[in-house]
């Protein structure tokens, strides 16, 4: 069976992965493409992530998950607050959700003109990406594709066809009400997302519950769930199923390493950075009581959201998305490393200088220097903030993921979900490189390969499949991420056009395209092109707090 062979949906998805082969080509792609397919057998489809409500023959049946798509009515439209004026509050603007798409458009427009600093752009190849993603969607879901869930952390917990979240919810006593169940899921999802940076090629996790081995995002999901069920993140002896300030602040690197099974030969990349991130989270939860309550618990944000004056509660609870975004951006601001870009002393989080953005006359030339920490002055008519490109990838991933339990358990509707962007990370971004839309320029390719060689010498890593490597704040990475945001928007539009007949009047949201197409497609094409490491086409020397 080839990459786009139809999977048999009546059969369970199992955890075993087919061997990858590049010996047979895909005939269903556009004629200009020359992509090779792996060969799979039976229903063991490569990288299929089972949607909710499925059962695996390898474990007990689980109840229909409350996260199944289609359980919630269409989100109501309400007026949303405007983002801060960047001329008056540049830090506030760059920390807002609309700024991500608006600022990335500048880089994307340059890409459409093939005017990027670090990449050559061939938009003739964009049709190949559309076809590739559309075929993956058709392979894994039945038309009109209404069963595709929105992108979120929940699907990772269902690896292997068993919905572990639904199973966990079914084990809680009857006296645990919906509010407490939702708080517990918020607690779990938040910690799991913050741990969900690239785990590295060496790391794997053997489940304590079924003995199976998992890797990458799904492995981190299973590991975080099992740590949560053990009470590792709780300081409350009467409730181990929670995350709170006390539990996190007493967490050690050694405990986290043991929980994640990070050890020689199976080291998790950026372990120290992840541990420090959780320790800072613990301090933040204790300090931000207006969001997280007296016991410093992430799930208490539910109380804040429900009592917010902008929340509308009648027959249906409607929450403006910026209310949740404010909790995550302002409530969690201090968890990010202090070295991140700042304006007037205000840390911006996942926002970086980019040479493809408008530049003040005296802008620093270093691609890794975070400029303008304490200035708002203008030169040559361009303000310093204009050179900074915001992404807030982990915060957006949190937003996508935390909406799931609130929508499904509490029946909350979030207005303004269209403000969220595609996630600028290496799977989504790698898709456009591996399929030829973006090509790293020769000078940057050489620089990245030197960095990779130095990394291998420093860490003792074996360069099985060599690829250029950069740090997260390198100008190459920042430009790549900016283009990825814009290209994902365009991909969503073109995939809907491509699937118009099958959609039968429906329309896929960006969150559904991310879930069923681009994220999965980026991972699969990476496995085809680099079967030994399955790494992206550009490597990122991660500290465990960005990707």
Short mmCIF file of C-alpha atoms in Angstrom, two decimals:
data_model
loop_
_atom_site.label_atom_id
_atom_site.label_comp_id
_atom_site.label_asym_id
_atom_site.label_seq_id
_atom_site.Cartn_x
_atom_site.Cartn_y
_atom_site.Cartn_z
CA UNK A 1 0.00 0.00 0.00
CA UNK A 2 1.34 3.43 -0.88
CA UNK A 3 1.30 6.65 1.07
CA UNK A 4 -2.12 7.65 -0.25
CA UNK A 5 -3.69 4.19 -0.13
CA UNK A 6 -7.06 4.26 1.54
CA UNK A 7 -6.97 3.06 5.11
CA UNK A 8 -9.71 0.73 6.33
CA UNK A 9 -11.49 2.80 8.94
CA UNK A 10 -13.32 -0.11 10.53
CA UNK A 11 -10.05 -1.58 11.72
CA UNK A 12 -8.22 -0.26 14.76
CA UNK A 13 -5.03 1.70 14.41
CA UNK A 14 -2.10 -0.03 16.04
CA UNK A 15 1.12 1.38 17.39
CA UNK A 16 3.53 -0.52 15.19
CA UNK A 17 5.01 1.51 12.36
CA UNK A 18 5.66 0.19 8.87
CA UNK A 19 9.15 0.15 7.51
CA UNK A 20 9.85 3.14 5.34
CA UNK A 21 10.87 2.65 1.76
CA UNK A 22 11.67 5.05 -1.04
CA UNK A 23 11.46 2.47 -3.78
CA UNK A 24 8.01 3.22 -5.12
CA UNK A 25 6.62 6.52 -6.34
CA UNK A 26 3.25 8.11 -5.70
CA UNK A 27 1.15 8.26 -8.83
CA UNK A 28 -1.61 10.35 -7.28
CA UNK A 29 0.50 13.47 -6.79
CA UNK A 30 0.72 16.26 -9.33
CA UNK A 31 2.67 15.18 -12.36
CA UNK A 32 5.44 17.67 -11.64
CA UNK A 33 6.20 16.10 -8.26
CA UNK A 34 8.65 13.26 -7.75
CA UNK A 35 7.94 12.17 -4.21
CA UNK A 36 8.47 8.58 -3.13
CA UNK A 37 6.07 6.66 -0.95
CA UNK A 38 6.61 4.28 1.94
CA UNK A 39 5.07 0.87 1.84
CA UNK A 40 2.67 0.00 4.64
CA UNK A 41 0.62 -3.06 5.40
CA UNK A 42 -2.95 -3.49 6.58
CA UNK A 43 -4.34 -0.69 8.70
CA UNK A 44 -0.97 0.22 10.18
CA UNK A 45 -1.00 3.51 8.32
CA UNK A 46 2.04 5.66 8.57
CA UNK A 47 1.56 8.42 11.11
CA UNK A 48 -2.20 8.18 11.27
CA UNK A 49 -3.38 9.79 14.48
CA UNK A 50 -6.69 8.26 15.40
CA UNK A 51 -9.51 10.67 15.95
CA UNK A 52 -11.57 10.39 19.10
CA UNK A 53 -13.96 7.65 19.91
CA UNK A 54 -12.03 4.78 18.39
CA UNK A 55 -11.13 1.65 20.23
CA UNK A 56 -8.01 -0.45 20.00
CA UNK A 57 -8.01 -4.19 20.18
CA UNK A 58 -4.90 -3.89 22.29
CA UNK A 59 -6.69 -2.48 25.32
CA UNK A 60 -10.10 -2.15 26.90
CA UNK A 61 -12.73 -0.18 25.00
CA UNK A 62 -12.97 3.48 25.90
CA UNK A 63 -16.12 5.57 25.94
CA UNK A 64 -16.84 8.04 23.20
CA UNK A 65 -14.60 10.98 23.92
CA UNK A 66 -16.21 14.30 24.81
CA UNK A 67 -13.74 15.87 22.40
CA UNK A 68 -15.32 14.33 19.32
CA UNK A 69 -15.85 16.93 16.58
CA UNK A 70 -19.36 17.98 15.83
CA UNK A 71 -20.65 17.95 19.40
CA UNK A 72 -20.64 21.73 19.67
CA UNK A 73 -22.79 24.18 17.69
CA UNK A 74 -21.21 26.77 15.46
CA UNK A 75 -19.47 29.49 17.37
CA UNK A 76 -21.41 32.72 17.61
CA UNK A 77 -20.05 35.92 16.15
CA UNK A 78 -19.56 38.81 18.55
CA UNK A 79 -17.56 42.02 18.48
CA UNK A 80 -13.97 41.46 19.55
CA UNK A 81 -11.65 44.00 21.19
CA UNK A 82 -9.10 45.60 18.91
CA UNK A 83 -5.41 44.97 19.61
CA UNK A 84 -3.37 47.79 21.17
CA UNK A 85 -2.15 50.60 18.92
CA UNK A 86 1.51 49.74 18.18
CA UNK A 87 2.47 53.41 18.13
CA UNK A 88 1.21 53.81 21.69
CA UNK A 89 1.84 50.34 23.10
CA UNK A 90 4.23 48.40 20.84
CA UNK A 91 4.82 45.64 23.39
CA UNK A 92 1.10 45.15 23.90
CA UNK A 93 0.54 44.99 20.15
CA UNK A 94 3.35 42.48 19.51
CA UNK A 95 1.99 40.29 22.29
CA UNK A 96 -1.50 40.31 20.74
CA UNK A 97 -2.80 37.51 18.55
CA UNK A 98 -3.68 39.68 15.51
CA UNK A 99 -0.06 40.85 15.35
CA UNK A 100 1.15 37.37 14.40
CA UNK A 101 -0.74 37.24 11.11
CA UNK A 102 -0.37 40.96 10.35
CA UNK A 103 3.40 41.04 10.81
CA UNK A 104 4.00 37.68 9.10
CA UNK A 105 2.21 39.04 6.03
CA UNK A 106 5.17 41.36 5.42
CA UNK A 107 7.54 38.42 5.11
CA UNK A 108 5.04 36.35 3.14
CA UNK A 109 4.57 39.15 0.60
CA UNK A 110 8.34 39.18 0.09
CA UNK A 111 8.26 35.42 -0.40
CA UNK A 112 5.63 35.76 -3.11
CA UNK A 113 8.03 38.13 -4.89
CA UNK A 114 10.94 35.73 -4.29
CA UNK A 115 12.61 38.49 -2.29
CA UNK A 116 13.57 36.69 0.93
CA UNK A 117 17.03 37.03 2.44
CA UNK A 118 17.60 33.36 3.22
CA UNK A 119 15.36 31.33 0.91
CA UNK A 120 14.69 31.04 -2.79
CA UNK A 121 10.97 30.65 -3.47
CA UNK A 122 9.36 28.62 -6.26
CA UNK A 123 5.60 29.16 -6.05
CA UNK A 124 5.13 26.76 -8.97
CA UNK A 125 5.69 24.00 -6.41
CA UNK A 126 2.91 25.22 -4.13
CA UNK A 127 0.36 23.16 -6.09
CA UNK A 128 2.34 20.05 -5.17
CA UNK A 129 1.97 20.91 -1.49
CA UNK A 130 -1.78 21.41 -1.94
CA UNK A 131 -2.15 18.05 -3.69
CA UNK A 132 0.03 16.27 -1.15
CA UNK A 133 -1.94 17.61 1.82
CA UNK A 134 -5.32 17.06 0.16
CA UNK A 135 -4.44 13.45 -0.59
CA UNK A 136 -3.44 12.82 3.02
CA UNK A 137 -6.78 14.21 4.17
CA UNK A 138 -8.66 12.01 1.69
CA UNK A 139 -6.61 9.00 2.74
CA UNK A 140 -7.41 9.36 6.44
CA UNK A 141 -10.93 10.81 6.55
CA UNK A 142 -14.24 10.25 4.79
CA UNK A 143 -15.75 13.09 2.77
CA UNK A 144 -17.13 15.61 3.57
CA UNK A 145 -14.43 15.51 6.31
CA UNK A 146 -16.64 16.77 9.13
CA UNK A 147 -15.03 14.21 11.45
CA UNK A 148 -11.67 16.01 11.38
CA UNK A 149 -11.07 17.46 14.87
CA UNK A 150 -9.43 20.84 15.28
CA UNK A 151 -5.69 20.82 15.92
CA UNK A 152 -4.99 20.24 19.59
CA UNK A 153 -3.08 18.24 22.15
CA UNK A 154 -5.93 15.82 22.77
CA UNK A 155 -5.28 13.79 19.62
CA UNK A 156 -1.74 12.99 20.77
CA UNK A 157 -3.15 11.30 23.87
CA UNK A 158 -5.10 8.97 21.57
CA UNK A 159 -2.02 7.47 19.92
CA UNK A 160 -2.54 3.83 19.06
CA UNK A 161 -6.29 4.18 18.78
CA UNK A 162 -7.10 4.34 22.51
CA UNK A 163 -8.53 7.60 23.79
CA UNK A 164 -6.72 7.86 27.10
CA UNK A 165 -8.42 11.13 28.04
CA UNK A 166 -11.91 9.68 27.68
CA UNK A 167 -10.79 6.67 29.68
CA UNK A 168 -9.33 8.89 32.43
CA UNK A 169 -12.54 10.94 32.65
CA UNK A 170 -14.58 7.77 32.98
CA UNK A 171 -12.57 6.70 36.04
CA UNK A 172 -13.37 9.79 38.13
CA UNK A 173 -15.98 9.28 40.88
CA UNK A 174 -19.55 10.43 40.26
CA UNK A 175 -19.20 13.28 42.76
CA UNK A 176 -16.56 14.95 40.53
CA UNK A 177 -18.62 17.50 38.62
CA UNK A 178 -18.03 18.84 35.12
CA UNK A 179 -16.25 21.95 36.39
CA UNK A 180 -13.68 19.94 38.31
CA UNK A 181 -13.24 17.50 35.42
CA UNK A 182 -12.57 20.42 33.09
CA UNK A 183 -10.08 21.95 35.54
CA UNK A 184 -8.21 18.67 35.72
CA UNK A 185 -7.96 18.49 31.96
CA UNK A 186 -6.76 22.10 31.76
CA UNK A 187 -4.10 21.24 34.35
CA UNK A 188 -2.95 18.21 32.35
CA UNK A 189 -3.09 19.82 28.91
CA UNK A 190 -1.16 22.91 29.98
CA UNK A 191 1.77 20.98 31.42
CA UNK A 192 1.75 18.53 28.52
CA UNK A 193 1.85 21.34 25.94
CA UNK A 194 4.67 23.15 27.73
CA UNK A 195 6.69 19.93 27.71
CA UNK A 196 5.91 19.42 24.02
CA UNK A 197 9.03 20.83 22.40
CA UNK A 198 11.10 18.68 20.05
CA UNK A 199 12.24 15.63 21.99
CA UNK A 200 15.20 14.83 19.76
CA UNK A 201 15.98 11.82 17.62
CA UNK A 202 17.29 9.61 20.44
CA UNK A 203 14.45 9.84 22.94
CA UNK A 204 11.67 7.33 23.36
CA UNK A 205 9.23 6.46 26.12
CA UNK A 206 7.99 3.05 27.21
CA UNK A 207 4.50 3.29 28.66
CA UNK A 208 4.22 2.04 32.22
CA UNK A 209 0.66 0.96 31.43
CA UNK A 210 0.98 -1.10 28.25
CA UNK A 211 4.73 -1.45 27.72
CA UNK A 212 4.65 0.09 24.27
CA UNK A 213 7.24 2.53 23.03
CA UNK A 214 6.28 6.02 21.84
CA UNK A 215 8.34 8.89 20.48
CA UNK A 216 8.12 12.59 19.77
CA UNK A 217 4.92 14.52 20.52
CA UNK A 218 2.83 11.42 21.17
CA UNK A 219 5.50 10.03 23.46
CA UNK A 220 5.60 13.25 25.47
CA UNK A 221 1.80 13.20 25.66
CA UNK A 222 1.71 9.66 27.04
CA UNK A 223 4.59 10.39 29.44
CA UNK A 224 2.99 13.58 30.76
CA UNK A 225 -0.35 11.80 31.22
CA UNK A 226 1.24 9.00 33.22
CA UNK A 227 3.18 11.49 35.36
CA UNK A 228 -0.05 13.41 35.93
CA UNK A 229 -1.88 10.25 37.03
CA UNK A 230 0.96 9.51 39.45
CA UNK A 231 0.53 12.94 41.07
CA UNK A 232 4.00 14.21 40.14
CA UNK A 233 2.73 17.75 39.48
CA UNK A 234 0.34 17.98 42.46
CA UNK A 235 1.04 19.40 45.89
CA UNK A 236 -2.42 18.41 47.12
CA UNK A 237 -2.40 15.09 48.95
CA UNK A 238 -6.17 14.78 48.60
CA UNK A 239 -6.10 15.15 44.80
CA UNK A 240 -3.23 13.81 42.77
CA UNK A 241 -5.09 14.62 39.54
CA UNK A 242 -4.09 18.26 39.45
CA UNK A 243 -1.22 20.59 38.71
CA UNK A 244 -0.42 23.37 41.17
CA UNK A 245 2.27 25.80 42.25
CA UNK A 246 3.45 23.70 45.18
CA UNK A 247 3.81 20.54 43.15
CA UNK A 248 5.73 22.24 40.35
CA UNK A 249 8.05 24.22 42.61
CA UNK A 250 9.28 21.09 44.34
CA UNK A 251 9.85 19.28 41.03
CA UNK A 252 13.51 18.49 40.31
CA UNK A 253 15.34 17.89 37.05
CA UNK A 254 16.03 14.35 38.24
CA UNK A 255 12.33 13.68 38.86
CA UNK A 256 11.39 15.03 35.45
CA UNK A 257 14.15 12.99 33.79
CA UNK A 258 12.88 9.87 35.52
CA UNK A 259 9.28 10.62 34.58
CA UNK A 260 10.24 11.16 30.95
CA UNK A 261 12.65 8.22 31.01
CA UNK A 262 15.47 10.44 29.76
CA UNK A 263 18.70 8.48 30.17
CA UNK A 264 21.95 7.75 28.32
CA UNK A 265 21.12 6.50 24.87
CA UNK A 266 17.59 7.88 25.13
CA UNK A 267 18.22 11.47 26.15
CA UNK A 268 15.47 14.05 25.74
CA UNK A 269 16.71 17.22 24.06
CA UNK A 270 16.43 20.35 26.18
CA UNK A 271 15.54 18.51 29.40
CA UNK A 272 17.05 21.19 31.63
CA UNK A 273 15.14 23.90 29.76
CA UNK A 274 11.86 22.02 30.22
CA UNK A 275 12.50 21.56 33.93
CA UNK A 276 13.28 25.24 34.39
CA UNK A 277 10.15 26.13 32.42
CA UNK A 278 7.99 24.10 34.82
CA UNK A 279 9.72 25.61 37.85
CA UNK A 280 9.04 29.11 36.53
CA UNK A 281 5.46 28.01 35.84
CA UNK A 282 5.12 27.02 39.50
CA UNK A 283 6.28 30.44 40.68
CA UNK A 284 3.99 32.18 38.20
CA UNK A 285 0.95 30.16 39.28
CA UNK A 286 1.60 31.22 42.87
CA UNK A 287 1.97 34.89 41.93
CA UNK A 288 -0.90 35.33 39.45
CA UNK A 289 -3.78 34.58 41.80
CA UNK A 290 -6.23 36.64 39.77
CA UNK A 291 -5.94 33.99 37.06
CA UNK A 292 -4.95 30.82 38.92
CA UNK A 293 -6.56 31.14 42.34
CA UNK A 294 -5.23 30.79 45.85
CA UNK A 295 -3.82 27.31 45.24
CA UNK A 296 -2.04 28.35 42.03
CA UNK A 297 -3.70 25.86 39.72
CA UNK A 298 -3.93 26.26 35.90
CA UNK A 299 -7.47 24.88 35.89
CA UNK A 300 -8.63 27.82 37.99
CA UNK A 301 -8.40 29.96 34.86
CA UNK A 302 -11.84 28.48 34.14
CA UNK A 303 -13.28 30.50 37.04
CA UNK A 304 -11.63 33.66 35.71
CA UNK A 305 -12.93 33.07 32.19
CA UNK A 306 -16.50 32.29 33.26
CA UNK A 307 -16.67 35.36 35.53
CA UNK A 308 -15.08 37.74 33.01
CA UNK A 309 -17.35 40.67 32.11
CA UNK A 310 -16.90 39.94 28.39
CA UNK A 311 -18.21 36.39 28.77
CA UNK A 312 -21.82 35.99 27.69
CA UNK A 313 -23.81 33.38 29.55
CA UNK A 314 -27.40 32.67 28.61
CA UNK A 315 -28.47 29.40 27.01
CA UNK A 316 -24.90 29.09 25.69
CA UNK A 317 -21.66 30.37 27.22
CA UNK A 318 -19.77 32.51 24.70
CA UNK A 319 -16.21 33.60 25.52
CA UNK A 320 -14.26 36.03 23.31
CA UNK A 321 -10.99 34.30 22.43
CA UNK A 322 -8.93 37.32 23.60
CA UNK A 323 -10.11 36.58 27.16
CA UNK A 324 -8.36 33.20 27.08
CA UNK A 325 -5.42 34.69 25.19
CA UNK A 326 -4.96 37.35 27.89
CA UNK A 327 -4.81 34.67 30.59
CA UNK A 328 -2.13 32.76 28.73
CA UNK A 329 -0.06 35.73 27.54
CA UNK A 330 -0.20 37.86 30.68
CA UNK A 331 -0.72 35.13 33.22
CA UNK A 332 2.20 33.07 31.93
CA UNK A 333 4.49 35.88 30.75
CA UNK A 334 7.15 35.26 33.38
CA UNK A 335 7.67 31.58 32.52
CA UNK A 336 9.65 32.37 29.37
CA UNK A 337 13.45 32.71 29.50
CA UNK A 338 14.57 36.26 30.42
CA UNK A 339 16.84 36.36 27.36
CA UNK A 340 13.88 36.77 25.01
CA UNK A 341 13.27 40.00 23.11
CA UNK A 342 11.86 42.86 25.19
CA UNK A 343 10.59 46.39 24.57
CA UNK A 344 10.71 48.92 27.38
CA UNK A 345 11.51 46.09 29.74
CA UNK A 346 8.39 44.14 28.72
CA UNK A 347 9.29 40.62 27.55
CA UNK A 348 7.60 39.73 24.27
CA UNK A 349 7.84 35.95 24.52
CA UNK A 350 8.14 34.11 21.21
CA UNK A 351 8.94 37.21 19.13
CA UNK A 352 12.24 37.87 17.39
CA UNK A 353 14.12 40.44 15.30
CA UNK A 354 13.99 39.64 11.60
CA UNK A 355 16.03 41.28 8.86
CA UNK A 356 13.18 40.83 6.38
CA UNK A 357 11.02 43.17 8.44
CA UNK A 358 11.23 46.99 8.18
CA UNK A 359 14.48 48.13 9.75
CA UNK A 360 15.32 51.35 11.62
CA UNK A 361 18.38 53.10 10.22
CA UNK A 362 20.64 51.98 13.07
CA UNK A 363 19.29 48.45 13.49
CA UNK A 364 21.91 45.97 14.71
CA UNK A 365 23.15 43.67 11.98
CA UNK A 366 23.56 40.54 14.13
CA UNK A 367 20.80 38.01 13.35
CA UNK A 368 20.87 36.70 16.93
CA UNK A 369 20.84 40.00 18.83
CA UNK A 370 17.58 41.03 20.51
CA UNK A 371 17.45 44.79 19.84
CA UNK A 372 15.74 47.72 21.42
CA UNK A 373 15.14 46.45 24.99
CA UNK A 374 14.48 49.95 26.29
CA UNK A 375 13.68 52.25 23.40
CA UNK A 376 10.65 53.31 21.43
CA UNK A 377 12.31 56.01 19.36
CA UNK A 378 12.07 56.11 15.59
CA UNK A 379 14.71 56.55 12.92
CA UNK A 380 14.11 56.98 9.18
CA UNK A 381 10.37 56.85 9.93
CA UNK A 382 10.50 53.24 11.13
CA UNK A 383 9.95 52.43 14.78
CA UNK A 384 12.14 49.76 16.42
CA UNK A 385 9.18 47.49 17.15
CA UNK A 386 8.53 47.11 13.41
CA UNK A 387 11.63 44.93 13.00
CA UNK A 388 10.27 42.30 15.39
CA UNK A 389 8.26 39.32 14.18
CA UNK A 390 5.94 37.68 16.75
CA UNK A 391 4.78 34.03 16.66
CA UNK A 392 3.75 32.90 20.16
CA UNK A 393 3.74 29.32 18.93
CA UNK A 394 3.51 27.56 22.30
CA UNK A 395 0.86 30.01 23.51
CA UNK A 396 -1.18 29.37 20.36
CA UNK A 397 -0.69 25.62 20.79
CA UNK A 398 -1.95 26.06 24.35
CA UNK A 399 -4.95 28.01 23.10
CA UNK A 400 -5.89 25.40 20.51
CA UNK A 401 -5.47 22.66 23.12
CA UNK A 402 -7.14 24.24 26.16
CA UNK A 403 -10.22 25.18 24.17
CA UNK A 404 -10.89 21.47 23.66
CA UNK A 405 -11.85 20.53 27.26
CA UNK A 406 -13.67 23.80 27.81
CA UNK A 407 -15.71 23.37 24.63
CA UNK A 408 -16.47 19.73 25.16
CA UNK A 409 -16.94 19.39 28.92
CA UNK A 410 -18.33 22.85 29.72
CA UNK A 411 -19.94 23.47 26.31
CA UNK A 412 -18.21 26.84 26.06
CA UNK A 413 -18.11 28.50 22.65
CA UNK A 414 -15.12 30.67 21.79
CA UNK A 415 -15.73 33.61 19.48
CA UNK A 416 -12.78 34.75 17.38
CA UNK A 417 -11.06 31.44 16.75
CA UNK A 418 -10.19 32.71 13.27
CA UNK A 419 -7.57 34.94 14.93
CA UNK A 420 -5.39 31.89 15.58
CA UNK A 421 -2.75 31.18 12.95
CA UNK A 422 -1.03 28.10 11.67
CA UNK A 423 1.72 27.03 14.05
CA UNK A 424 5.16 28.13 12.80
CA UNK A 425 7.17 25.06 13.72
CA UNK A 426 9.41 22.65 11.88
CA UNK A 427 6.78 20.13 10.71
CA UNK A 428 4.52 22.73 9.11
CA UNK A 429 7.50 24.72 7.87
CA UNK A 430 9.45 21.67 6.73
CA UNK A 431 6.59 20.71 4.42
CA UNK A 432 7.30 23.72 2.19
CA UNK A 433 11.03 22.99 2.08
CA UNK A 434 10.76 19.26 1.42
CA UNK A 435 8.27 19.84 -1.40
CA UNK A 436 10.44 22.47 -3.06
CA UNK A 437 8.59 25.74 -2.43
CA UNK A 438 11.42 27.02 -0.24
CA UNK A 439 15.13 26.37 -0.78
CA UNK A 440 17.75 27.58 1.68
CA UNK A 441 20.29 29.83 -0.04
CA UNK A 442 23.78 28.45 -0.50
CA UNK A 443 25.55 30.77 1.94
CA UNK A 444 23.09 29.95 4.71
CA UNK A 445 23.21 26.25 3.82
CA UNK A 446 26.96 26.25 4.33
CA UNK A 447 26.70 28.18 7.59
CA UNK A 448 24.05 25.80 8.89
CA UNK A 449 26.12 22.75 7.96
CA UNK A 450 29.10 24.18 9.83
CA UNK A 451 26.90 24.69 12.86
CA UNK A 452 25.66 21.11 12.58
CA UNK A 453 29.21 19.80 12.39
CA UNK A 454 30.18 21.81 15.47
CA UNK A 455 27.08 20.51 17.26
CA UNK A 456 28.02 16.91 16.47
CA UNK A 457 31.57 17.43 17.72
CA UNK A 458 30.32 19.09 20.89
CA UNK A 459 27.62 16.54 21.71
CA UNK A 460 29.06 13.39 20.17
CA UNK A 461 26.02 13.02 17.92
CA UNK A 462 26.36 10.86 14.82
CA UNK A 463 25.69 12.76 11.61
CA UNK A 464 23.69 10.01 9.92
CA UNK A 465 21.67 12.39 7.77
CA UNK A 466 23.32 15.77 7.60
CA UNK A 467 21.15 18.89 7.62
CA UNK A 468 21.80 22.57 8.31
CA UNK A 469 21.27 23.57 11.94
CA UNK A 470 20.53 26.95 13.52
CA UNK A 471 19.53 28.31 16.89
CA UNK A 472 15.89 29.41 17.37
CA UNK A 473 16.77 33.11 17.24
CA UNK A 474 18.81 32.87 14.04
CA UNK A 475 17.51 35.08 11.24
CA UNK A 476 17.07 32.02 9.00
CA UNK A 477 14.69 30.40 11.47
CA UNK A 478 12.73 33.58 12.13
CA UNK A 479 12.23 34.27 8.42
CA UNK A 480 11.26 30.63 7.81
CA UNK A 481 8.66 30.77 10.57
CA UNK A 482 7.20 34.03 9.28
CA UNK A 483 6.74 32.58 5.79
CA UNK A 484 5.23 29.44 7.29
CA UNK A 485 2.43 31.43 8.96
CA UNK A 486 1.45 33.07 5.68
CA UNK A 487 1.83 29.94 3.56
CA UNK A 488 -0.40 27.95 5.93
CA UNK A 489 -3.18 30.49 5.43
CA UNK A 490 -2.79 30.16 1.67
CA UNK A 491 -2.61 26.38 1.94
CA UNK A 492 -5.95 26.31 3.77
CA UNK A 493 -7.61 28.29 0.99
CA UNK A 494 -6.15 26.15 -1.79
CA UNK A 495 -6.89 22.82 -0.07
CA UNK A 496 -10.54 23.85 0.27
CA UNK A 497 -10.61 24.62 -3.44
CA UNK A 498 -8.95 21.31 -4.26
CA UNK A 499 -11.47 19.36 -2.17
CA UNK A 500 -14.48 21.43 -3.21
CA UNK A 501 -16.39 18.49 -4.68
CA UNK A 502 -15.80 16.21 -1.71
CA UNK A 503 -16.63 18.96 0.80
CA UNK A 504 -20.18 19.26 -0.56
CA UNK A 505 -20.64 22.83 0.58
CA UNK A 506 -18.62 22.48 3.80
CA UNK A 507 -15.33 24.23 4.42
CA UNK A 508 -12.29 23.03 6.33
CA UNK A 509 -11.03 25.40 8.99
CA UNK A 510 -7.36 26.20 9.35
CA UNK A 511 -7.33 24.16 12.56
CA UNK A 512 -8.62 21.12 10.66
CA UNK A 513 -6.07 21.53 7.85
CA UNK A 514 -3.32 21.73 10.45
CA UNK A 515 -4.59 18.59 12.17
CA UNK A 516 -5.32 16.38 9.17
CA UNK A 517 -2.90 17.74 6.60
CA UNK A 518 0.04 20.06 7.09
CA UNK A 519 1.39 18.88 10.47
CA UNK A 520 0.99 15.23 9.54
CA UNK A 521 2.22 15.86 6.01
CA UNK A 522 5.34 17.66 7.19
CA UNK A 523 6.16 14.75 9.45
CA UNK A 524 5.53 12.12 6.77
CA UNK A 525 7.56 13.80 4.03
CA UNK A 526 10.42 14.23 6.51
CA UNK A 527 10.33 10.48 7.12
CA UNK A 528 10.44 9.82 3.39
CA UNK A 529 13.36 12.15 2.74
CA UNK A 530 15.33 11.29 5.90
CA UNK A 531 14.21 7.80 6.93
CA UNK A 532 17.00 7.22 9.42
CA UNK A 533 16.49 10.28 11.60
CA UNK A 534 13.03 11.48 10.46
CA UNK A 535 14.26 14.98 11.22
CA UNK A 536 13.06 18.16 9.45
CA UNK A 537 15.06 19.59 6.55
CA UNK A 538 16.43 22.33 8.81
CA UNK A 539 17.45 21.41 12.35
CA UNK A 540 16.91 23.69 15.31
CA UNK A 541 19.20 23.57 18.33
CA UNK A 542 16.33 23.70 20.79
CA UNK A 543 16.42 24.66 24.46
CA UNK A 544 13.07 22.95 25.02
CA UNK A 545 11.07 26.19 25.30
CA UNK A 546 10.27 27.18 21.68
CA UNK A 547 9.65 24.14 19.47
#
